[in-house]
């Protein structure tokens, strides 16, 4: 009931604008994608697949007194032939649709409708309201509440295992651009009982920090605590050292208590995990911007779990030419991982990965070629490698309208051969002469 | 009992006065513009310090922290968690929701196969690799698929 009320109220809020206030800056982003495919499964008849998917975004700025805006984004798909996913020939989703009032001062705003909230440890999609503001003396406050967005259908269940309402917020303090600390929390109503699996309550609090004692150094990260398991769920921190504008050293540390961090994940019955099991990773990357056209990164990361350790190292280079209209990249990484991480019955999970791409974008045409290859130390399902090559070519009929096509071919242990093709019609336009491109 | 009531009343009055004073003060707190005043080139590794060097005002973080270097792009979750209002001056929410959403129709790397520079996750053969990568770092799966967007996980992980 609460969920229904929230949904109705939030949807109704989108229609409260007087028609006379609709004179606004309007941005439309539309992509129509026609997929071309064939399903060829053992023991089944070959089937041609022709799904058409429409992605549509709409933003109307400067409504009402100039501080109101409307934001909408979603997609819908119908199958012209075959069934591209599950048993439904059509599907759709409203990703977000909200009304925002933005105050000119203090970075304050109020939003109502279907929206995403990213604050500290909070990452939620809700049908509800959110508000936030900076306060005097460096303080800040945000809060949100509403109905949980249930988007997952679990076979054999009437629920996705999540509570119907959710609320939370964050309070923070900043000092002279030198540091910021924040505390945040998210509380969901009790998870419903499921027939085939366990559903767990989701109530979590956490703290986040950003410290920049010198212009060249910053540390940023967060820790979260699960109120159900009464244990820290995660510690995740990043260190950046800008030795010079051309050299940046980055280090990261992540640690999760598996049971607590994964506790509300309905896909896996995380509640039965050993409370002492931890996942950790420590890594670094070193970036060198050789010049404006070339950047090189080397990186390494070590993973530790209860069944072993693994490490990954490699590097990549990126180039751009002709005012960014030609871009390219090449990268190599090697994962060194033992049996604990392997796909049974392999003795190791180690593999090399190579990737390179190049793309060109002009006022008239654009194109891209992308190649990715994985070379396994031990064959997976009798395949020693997997690779995919894709190419795209398109034409701008105008700055707003473009037609393009993509074709990819690959071989991998899962599908032997995989061919994908699609046609894409994009229309992106802003009926306004001011502001930056978003 | 009466003393407690008086203290509570005083506390409420002080709170109200504080709120009124804060609201009055808030008019003097600067806010970010709704959108970046100059259009930026799509696909560019934006260097904020090119224009914003030494322009750290009040309690704002240094703009140079947000330059879109390769490490920044890889670790953008840390910055978006506390400063998505700065992100929103250039990026619409849909830019984030191409990947971070509750329900997707196809892999972002397929939708934007003409933009290999955007470094989308799950390129190529990831359906095989996820059996290794998921064991290496389950948190990296959970961040997107744990609370949402897990319908395709549940198709196999029953």
XYZ file of C-alpha atoms in Angstrom:
596
model
C 0.000 0.000 0.000
C 2.827 2.346 0.984
C 4.590 1.504 -2.244
C 1.480 2.171 -4.314
C 0.902 5.531 -2.595
C 4.501 6.598 -3.195
C 4.383 5.559 -6.833
C 1.075 7.349 -7.458
C 2.183 10.507 -5.653
C 5.503 10.628 -7.453
C 3.996 10.017 -10.863
C 1.290 12.595 -10.172
C 3.960 15.146 -9.274
C 5.183 15.038 -12.867
C 1.850 16.367 -14.066
C 1.588 19.281 -11.682
C 3.307 21.725 -14.001
C 0.980 24.250 -15.518
C 0.836 23.917 -19.283
C 1.839 27.556 -19.629
C 5.150 26.795 -17.929
C 6.200 24.357 -20.663
C 8.207 26.979 -22.564
C 11.596 25.483 -21.768
C 14.934 24.297 -23.059
C 14.231 20.796 -24.238
C 16.778 18.085 -24.963
C 15.822 14.878 -26.723
C 18.111 11.846 -26.880
C 16.768 8.994 -28.924
C 18.388 5.757 -30.077
C 16.501 3.167 -32.068
C 18.362 -0.122 -32.350
C 17.386 -2.976 -34.629
C 19.187 -6.175 -33.691
C 19.684 -8.965 -36.196
C 20.324 -12.463 -34.911
C 19.697 -16.162 -35.158
C 19.188 -18.572 -32.298
C 20.675 -22.009 -33.007
C 20.420 -24.269 -29.977
C 20.961 -27.987 -29.876
C 17.648 -29.848 -30.195
C 15.706 -26.713 -31.088
C 14.603 -25.202 -34.392
C 16.680 -22.328 -35.722
C 14.969 -19.038 -35.015
C 15.492 -15.600 -36.551
C 15.562 -12.776 -34.005
C 14.658 -9.190 -34.850
C 14.345 -7.122 -31.650
C 13.750 -3.375 -31.988
C 14.678 -1.324 -28.934
C 13.936 2.330 -28.410
C 15.962 4.274 -25.843
C 14.469 7.690 -25.156
C 15.690 10.517 -22.947
C 13.940 13.835 -22.458
C 15.066 16.799 -20.387
C 13.046 19.994 -20.068
C 14.989 22.744 -18.289
C 13.996 26.213 -17.112
C 10.359 25.390 -16.453
C 8.184 27.516 -14.173
C 10.315 30.193 -12.541
C 13.378 28.880 -14.360
C 14.537 26.567 -11.583
C 12.268 23.631 -12.344
C 13.287 20.821 -14.688
C 11.823 17.531 -15.829
C 14.020 14.494 -16.528
C 12.943 11.299 -18.209
C 14.777 8.254 -19.549
C 13.625 4.781 -20.434
C 13.502 2.071 -23.026
C 11.071 -0.275 -24.711
C 11.649 -3.345 -26.844
C 9.502 -5.413 -29.150
C 10.467 -8.490 -31.134
C 9.541 -8.283 -34.816
C 10.564 -11.944 -35.167
C 11.407 -14.625 -32.610
C 11.814 -14.089 -28.884
C 15.052 -12.332 -28.031
C 14.809 -12.765 -24.252
C 12.746 -15.090 -22.077
C 9.129 -15.681 -23.105
C 8.067 -12.100 -23.610
C 7.994 -10.548 -27.055
C 8.142 -7.078 -25.553
C 9.613 -5.377 -22.507
C 10.290 -1.913 -21.202
C 11.520 0.064 -18.261
C 11.330 3.595 -16.929
C 14.888 4.202 -15.783
C 14.091 7.578 -14.278
C 11.383 10.211 -14.495
C 11.498 13.032 -11.993
C 10.783 16.663 -11.424
C 13.562 18.763 -9.911
C 13.565 22.131 -8.237
C 17.089 23.508 -8.154
C 17.920 26.424 -5.889
C 20.482 28.920 -7.159
C 22.416 28.875 -3.891
C 23.993 26.213 -1.729
C 23.745 23.416 -4.321
C 20.252 22.718 -3.015
C 17.698 20.695 -4.871
C 14.496 18.766 -4.325
C 13.525 15.907 -6.624
C 10.348 13.854 -6.856
C 9.532 10.867 -9.029
C 11.622 7.857 -10.036
C 15.219 8.783 -9.387
C 18.662 7.559 -8.385
C 20.373 8.552 -5.153
C 24.184 8.465 -4.849
C 25.325 9.714 -1.477
C 28.216 8.225 0.456
C 27.536 4.488 0.739
C 24.050 4.905 -0.766
C 23.236 3.814 -4.315
C 19.490 3.443 -4.658
C 16.770 3.777 -7.275
C 13.505 4.879 -5.695
C 10.003 6.084 -6.469
C 10.003 8.918 -3.996
C 11.572 12.203 -3.041
C 15.091 13.371 -2.304
C 16.503 16.677 -1.126
C 19.926 18.018 -0.359
C 21.710 21.226 0.453
C 24.970 22.726 1.577
C 24.718 24.374 4.983
C 26.718 27.199 6.579
C 30.182 26.526 8.001
C 30.898 23.726 5.521
C 28.137 21.336 6.556
C 25.827 19.571 4.136
C 22.716 17.442 4.421
C 20.749 15.118 2.155
C 17.780 12.822 2.677
C 15.575 10.577 0.585
C 12.627 8.241 0.997
C 10.053 6.358 -0.996
C 9.166 3.045 -2.549
C 11.777 0.519 -3.606
C 11.897 -0.025 -7.366
C 11.284 -3.730 -7.921
C 12.772 -4.576 -11.292
C 13.725 -8.215 -10.970
C 11.495 -11.190 -11.587
C 12.618 -14.347 -9.796
C 11.196 -17.547 -11.240
C 8.826 -19.209 -8.762
C 8.571 -16.127 -6.543
C 6.084 -13.293 -6.181
C 8.730 -10.879 -4.952
C 12.323 -9.909 -5.678
C 13.096 -10.267 -1.971
C 13.403 -6.567 -1.245
C 11.353 -4.523 1.185
C 8.758 -2.137 -0.219
C 10.019 1.143 1.248
C 13.450 2.639 1.675
C 14.820 5.800 3.224
C 18.151 7.276 4.228
C 20.465 10.226 3.982
C 23.908 11.676 4.435
C 25.407 14.443 6.547
C 28.811 15.836 5.711
C 31.352 18.442 6.715
C 33.941 20.065 4.457
C 36.832 22.211 5.554
C 38.442 24.661 3.135
C 38.840 22.159 0.362
C 41.251 20.250 2.577
C 38.996 17.459 3.770
C 35.461 16.169 3.852
C 33.887 13.607 6.132
C 30.419 12.172 5.750
C 28.103 9.732 7.470
C 25.301 8.040 5.588
C 22.728 5.335 6.096
C 20.131 3.391 4.166
C 17.216 1.535 5.726
C 14.823 -0.708 3.827
C 11.606 -2.143 5.253
C 11.639 -5.838 6.167
C 12.378 -8.204 3.300
C 9.463 -10.482 2.395
C 9.692 -14.254 2.771
C 10.658 -16.140 -0.367
C 9.799 -19.716 -1.302
C 13.026 -20.872 -2.942
C 15.708 -18.772 -1.266
C 16.472 -16.572 1.688
C 15.798 -12.858 1.562
C 17.688 -10.604 3.934
C 16.938 -7.198 5.390
C 18.984 -4.287 4.078
C 20.049 -1.783 6.725
C 23.470 -0.284 6.433
C 25.364 2.728 7.723
C 28.750 4.067 6.768
C 31.271 6.841 6.722
C 33.184 8.410 3.873
C 36.240 10.589 3.783
C 38.180 12.755 1.355
C 41.486 14.268 2.450
C 43.750 16.506 0.370
C 46.500 17.735 2.699
C 48.462 18.948 -0.323
C 47.329 19.868 -3.812
C 49.200 16.843 -5.168
C 47.729 14.236 -2.824
C 44.225 13.070 -2.103
C 42.774 10.109 -0.236
C 39.157 9.171 -0.788
C 37.077 6.234 0.360
C 34.399 4.795 2.584
C 33.591 2.098 5.112
C 30.161 0.565 5.578
C 28.661 -1.404 8.464
C 25.807 -3.882 8.112
C 23.302 -3.491 10.924
C 21.863 -6.979 10.380
C 25.108 -8.952 10.606
C 26.600 -6.422 13.028
C 29.881 -6.453 11.147
C 31.769 -4.114 8.822
C 30.682 -4.815 5.260
C 33.356 -2.957 3.316
C 36.421 -0.750 3.461
C 37.331 0.844 0.129
C 39.997 3.553 -0.209
C 41.905 5.254 -2.992
C 45.136 7.258 -2.862
C 46.145 9.637 -5.668
C 49.565 11.232 -5.867
C 50.047 13.739 -8.674
C 53.832 13.788 -8.716
C 53.735 16.174 -11.683
C 50.833 16.996 -14.019
C 52.233 14.269 -16.303
C 52.785 11.541 -13.688
C 49.993 10.226 -11.459
C 50.406 7.327 -9.033
C 47.210 5.712 -7.760
C 46.870 3.098 -5.028
C 43.725 1.351 -3.850
C 42.705 -0.937 -1.023
C 39.424 -2.831 -0.832
C 38.259 -5.320 1.758
C 34.844 -6.895 2.166
C 33.538 -9.228 4.833
C 31.816 -11.539 2.361
C 28.772 -12.445 4.402
C 28.051 -8.864 5.458
C 28.769 -7.184 2.145
C 26.781 -9.697 0.088
C 24.075 -10.153 2.734
C 21.166 -8.518 0.846
C 22.024 -10.149 -2.509
C 18.994 -12.273 -3.362
C 20.785 -14.122 -6.192
C 22.994 -15.901 -3.693
C 22.134 -17.085 -0.234
C 24.849 -14.979 1.307
C 23.536 -15.492 4.818
C 25.086 -18.990 4.869
C 28.601 -17.720 4.058
C 31.257 -18.066 6.715
C 31.245 -14.804 8.728
C 35.054 -14.902 8.827
C 35.594 -15.027 5.043
C 37.064 -11.885 3.550
C 37.798 -10.651 0.028
C 40.658 -8.183 -0.298
C 42.415 -6.449 -3.134
C 45.357 -4.087 -3.209
C 46.472 -2.383 -6.376
C 48.301 0.482 -7.976
C 48.483 2.239 -11.323
C 51.038 4.651 -12.701
C 49.958 7.039 -15.441
C 52.373 8.953 -17.630
C 50.894 11.541 -19.981
C 53.766 11.559 -22.465
C 52.180 14.451 -24.321
C 48.709 15.705 -25.191
C 48.285 12.857 -27.673
C 49.668 9.898 -25.741
C 49.018 8.478 -22.284
C 50.510 5.266 -20.885
C 49.372 3.371 -17.765
C 50.911 0.379 -16.024
C 48.923 -1.293 -13.281
C 48.872 -4.249 -10.931
C 46.393 -5.692 -8.460
C 46.586 -8.505 -5.930
C 43.457 -10.375 -4.834
C 43.208 -12.386 -1.619
C 40.383 -14.735 -0.677
C 40.056 -17.634 1.701
C 40.963 -20.078 -1.074
C 44.061 -18.360 -2.383
C 45.685 -15.312 -3.904
C 45.823 -14.048 -7.467
C 47.465 -11.135 -9.197
C 46.923 -9.176 -12.362
C 49.360 -6.863 -14.074
C 49.627 -5.108 -17.394
C 49.337 -1.790 -19.090
C 47.669 0.196 -21.795
C 48.368 3.134 -24.044
C 45.892 5.611 -25.439
C 46.391 7.979 -28.338
C 44.361 10.733 -29.935
C 45.003 12.847 -33.011
C 43.407 15.555 -35.111
C 41.578 17.363 -32.336
C 40.403 14.084 -30.781
C 38.655 12.915 -33.968
C 40.956 9.869 -34.140
C 41.298 7.864 -30.947
C 42.895 4.536 -30.261
C 44.127 2.273 -27.545
C 46.084 -0.905 -26.979
C 46.326 -2.910 -23.780
C 47.693 -6.134 -22.330
C 46.965 -7.782 -18.975
C 47.877 -11.124 -17.444
C 45.939 -12.733 -14.636
C 47.914 -15.202 -12.553
C 45.361 -17.199 -10.556
C 45.362 -20.693 -9.075
C 42.869 -23.517 -8.845
C 40.640 -21.794 -6.302
C 39.615 -19.262 -8.940
C 39.502 -21.685 -11.875
C 36.575 -23.116 -13.785
C 36.480 -26.792 -12.743
C 38.335 -29.025 -13.431
C 41.146 -26.677 -14.537
C 44.237 -26.379 -12.296
C 44.569 -22.624 -12.930
C 42.465 -19.632 -13.947
C 45.358 -17.745 -15.535
C 44.898 -15.987 -18.851
C 46.381 -13.265 -21.049
C 44.143 -10.505 -22.397
C 44.929 -8.309 -25.380
C 42.805 -5.478 -26.629
C 43.149 -2.805 -29.264
C 40.743 -0.354 -30.836
C 40.764 2.580 -33.174
C 37.967 4.984 -33.996
C 37.415 7.947 -36.268
C 34.701 10.560 -35.905
C 34.185 13.295 -38.494
C 31.307 15.664 -39.209
C 30.038 13.283 -41.888
C 31.031 9.707 -41.086
C 32.303 7.768 -38.091
C 33.679 4.308 -37.608
C 35.371 2.022 -35.091
C 37.207 -1.290 -34.968
C 37.627 -3.126 -31.670
C 39.450 -6.445 -31.112
C 39.606 -8.332 -27.818
C 41.337 -11.655 -27.242
C 41.719 -13.912 -24.178
C 44.318 -16.683 -24.176
C 43.834 -19.253 -21.415
C 46.726 -21.055 -19.752
C 44.452 -24.086 -19.388
C 41.758 -24.612 -22.000
C 38.207 -23.890 -20.881
C 35.670 -26.362 -22.290
C 38.426 -27.481 -24.691
C 38.914 -23.961 -26.082
C 42.326 -22.381 -25.519
C 41.250 -18.880 -26.459
C 38.316 -16.564 -26.923
C 38.165 -13.516 -29.121
C 35.796 -10.992 -30.586
C 36.214 -8.426 -33.326
C 33.627 -5.759 -33.921
C 33.356 -2.974 -36.424
C 30.988 -0.032 -36.681
C 30.343 2.424 -39.465
C 27.962 5.363 -39.439
C 26.940 8.552 -41.150
C 25.811 11.890 -39.697
C 22.911 13.157 -41.809
C 23.012 16.270 -39.636
C 24.668 17.130 -36.293
C 21.564 15.677 -34.617
C 20.729 12.657 -36.763
C 22.971 9.662 -37.469
C 22.577 6.153 -38.820
C 25.133 3.475 -38.022
C 25.606 -0.251 -38.138
C 27.745 -2.651 -36.116
C 28.857 -6.186 -36.829
C 30.797 -8.442 -34.496
C 32.159 -11.957 -34.799
C 33.722 -13.997 -32.052
C 34.606 -17.483 -30.858
C 34.567 -18.455 -27.211
C 34.209 -21.508 -24.975
C 30.577 -20.739 -24.262
C 29.196 -20.234 -27.764
C 31.756 -21.667 -30.251
C 30.721 -18.950 -32.707
C 28.920 -15.714 -31.948
C 27.766 -13.242 -34.596
C 25.981 -10.014 -33.681
C 24.691 -7.270 -35.940
C 22.654 -4.177 -35.307
C 21.430 -1.006 -36.976
C 21.306 2.158 -34.887
C 19.427 5.398 -35.576
C 20.308 8.184 -33.142
C 18.700 11.566 -32.728
C 20.170 13.919 -30.136
C 19.145 17.539 -30.089
C 18.848 20.411 -27.644
C 16.375 23.160 -28.419
C 18.555 25.762 -26.738
C 21.594 27.848 -27.546
C 23.051 28.058 -24.051
C 24.813 25.702 -21.660
C 27.289 22.919 -22.110
C 26.763 19.690 -23.954
C 25.700 16.968 -21.565
C 9.708 17.195 35.458
C 9.058 20.877 34.876
C 12.797 21.531 34.498
C 13.003 18.834 31.804
C 10.102 20.436 29.914
C 11.752 23.845 30.070
C 15.018 22.362 28.802
C 13.209 20.637 25.939
C 11.428 23.885 25.073
C 14.717 25.742 25.129
C 16.266 23.100 22.908
C 13.420 23.428 20.380
C 13.714 27.235 20.411
C 17.485 27.060 19.936
C 16.981 24.558 17.128
C 14.432 26.781 15.394
C 16.633 29.853 15.763
C 19.536 27.829 14.368
C 17.470 26.692 11.396
C 16.286 30.237 10.638
C 19.840 31.542 10.925
C 21.087 28.739 8.662
C 18.434 29.485 6.052
C 19.397 33.161 6.102
C 23.066 32.230 5.764
C 22.393 29.806 2.918
C 21.641 32.682 0.561
C 25.320 33.546 0.792
C 26.539 30.000 0.039
C 27.553 29.739 -3.625
C 26.236 26.921 -5.788
C 27.577 25.216 -8.874
C 26.018 26.296 -12.188
C 23.327 24.035 -13.601
C 25.522 23.180 -16.568
C 29.108 23.693 -17.653
C 29.315 27.107 -19.327
C 31.299 25.804 -22.284
C 30.593 22.760 -24.397
C 33.233 20.046 -24.040
C 34.319 17.672 -26.782
C 32.712 14.224 -26.537
C 35.231 11.498 -25.757
C 37.888 13.942 -24.619
C 39.941 13.117 -21.523
C 38.921 16.413 -19.957
C 41.630 18.172 -17.979
C 39.747 20.470 -15.563
C 43.031 22.080 -14.477
C 43.483 23.569 -17.941
C 40.965 26.279 -17.043
C 40.339 25.840 -13.322
C 43.836 25.767 -11.885
C 43.993 27.550 -8.494
C 40.269 28.307 -8.498
C 39.405 26.360 -5.383
C 36.849 28.480 -3.544
C 35.335 28.154 -0.079
C 34.874 24.510 0.817
C 35.048 23.224 -2.748
C 37.458 20.498 -3.692
C 40.199 21.326 -6.165
C 38.896 20.962 -9.721
C 42.117 19.222 -10.703
C 40.922 16.213 -8.645
C 38.217 15.673 -11.239
C 40.338 15.708 -14.411
C 39.280 12.703 -16.466
C 42.570 10.830 -16.490
C 42.544 7.063 -17.077
C 42.773 6.320 -13.308
C 39.927 8.783 -12.638
C 37.670 7.079 -15.166
C 38.495 3.670 -13.688
C 37.849 4.879 -10.119
C 34.995 7.310 -10.810
C 32.752 5.602 -8.234
C 34.697 7.249 -5.415
C 34.106 10.739 -6.812
C 30.479 10.222 -7.828
C 29.605 9.065 -4.298
C 30.062 12.506 -2.785
C 30.154 14.902 -5.756
C 27.618 13.762 -8.324
C 26.277 17.337 -8.422
C 29.596 18.299 -10.057
C 29.283 15.357 -12.470
C 25.782 16.554 -13.378
C 27.035 19.885 -14.690
C 28.341 17.967 -17.731
C 26.711 14.521 -17.624
C 23.023 13.703 -17.645
C 21.900 10.949 -15.309
C 21.360 8.739 -18.373
C 25.116 8.825 -19.028
C 25.585 7.012 -15.701
C 22.498 4.847 -16.159
C 23.817 3.387 -19.396
C 25.558 1.002 -16.976
C 24.239 1.734 -13.478
C 20.553 0.921 -13.517
C 18.042 -1.633 -12.317
C 17.088 -3.177 -15.612
C 19.021 -3.192 -18.859
C 17.980 -4.410 -22.278
C 21.428 -5.174 -23.660
C 25.062 -4.823 -22.676
C 26.237 -1.193 -22.781
C 29.181 -2.342 -24.911
C 26.656 -3.572 -27.485
C 24.496 -0.430 -27.416
C 27.603 1.715 -27.840
C 29.696 -0.622 -29.971
C 30.660 2.497 -31.953
C 32.318 3.943 -28.801
C 35.073 1.479 -27.772
C 36.867 4.337 -25.991
C 34.221 4.345 -23.236
C 35.760 1.174 -21.740
C 32.458 -0.524 -20.917
C 32.502 -3.605 -18.726
C 31.610 -7.095 -19.984
C 33.069 -6.774 -23.465
C 33.532 -9.793 -25.679
C 33.775 -13.103 -23.893
C 32.737 -11.986 -20.432
C 30.109 -14.723 -20.122
C 32.995 -17.185 -19.737
C 35.265 -14.866 -17.801
C 32.688 -13.979 -15.152
C 33.162 -17.463 -13.710
C 36.742 -16.443 -12.884
C 36.280 -12.721 -12.231
C 33.337 -13.354 -9.889
C 35.534 -15.499 -7.665
C 38.389 -12.998 -7.751
C 36.313 -10.023 -6.678
C 32.646 -10.716 -5.869
C 32.220 -7.127 -4.669
C 32.779 -5.909 -8.223
C 29.703 -7.939 -9.274
C 27.650 -6.928 -6.238
C 28.123 -3.181 -6.780
C 25.927 -3.304 -9.897
C 24.060 -6.600 -9.659
C 23.631 -7.094 -5.941
C 20.710 -4.868 -5.116
C 19.406 -4.536 -8.654
C 19.913 -5.358 -12.294
C 20.315 -9.039 -11.454
C 17.564 -10.645 -13.516
C 20.084 -12.192 -15.873
C 22.160 -13.437 -12.908
C 19.110 -15.177 -11.481
C 18.434 -16.882 -14.822
C 21.375 -19.208 -14.026
C 22.160 -18.634 -10.333
C 18.945 -20.163 -9.027
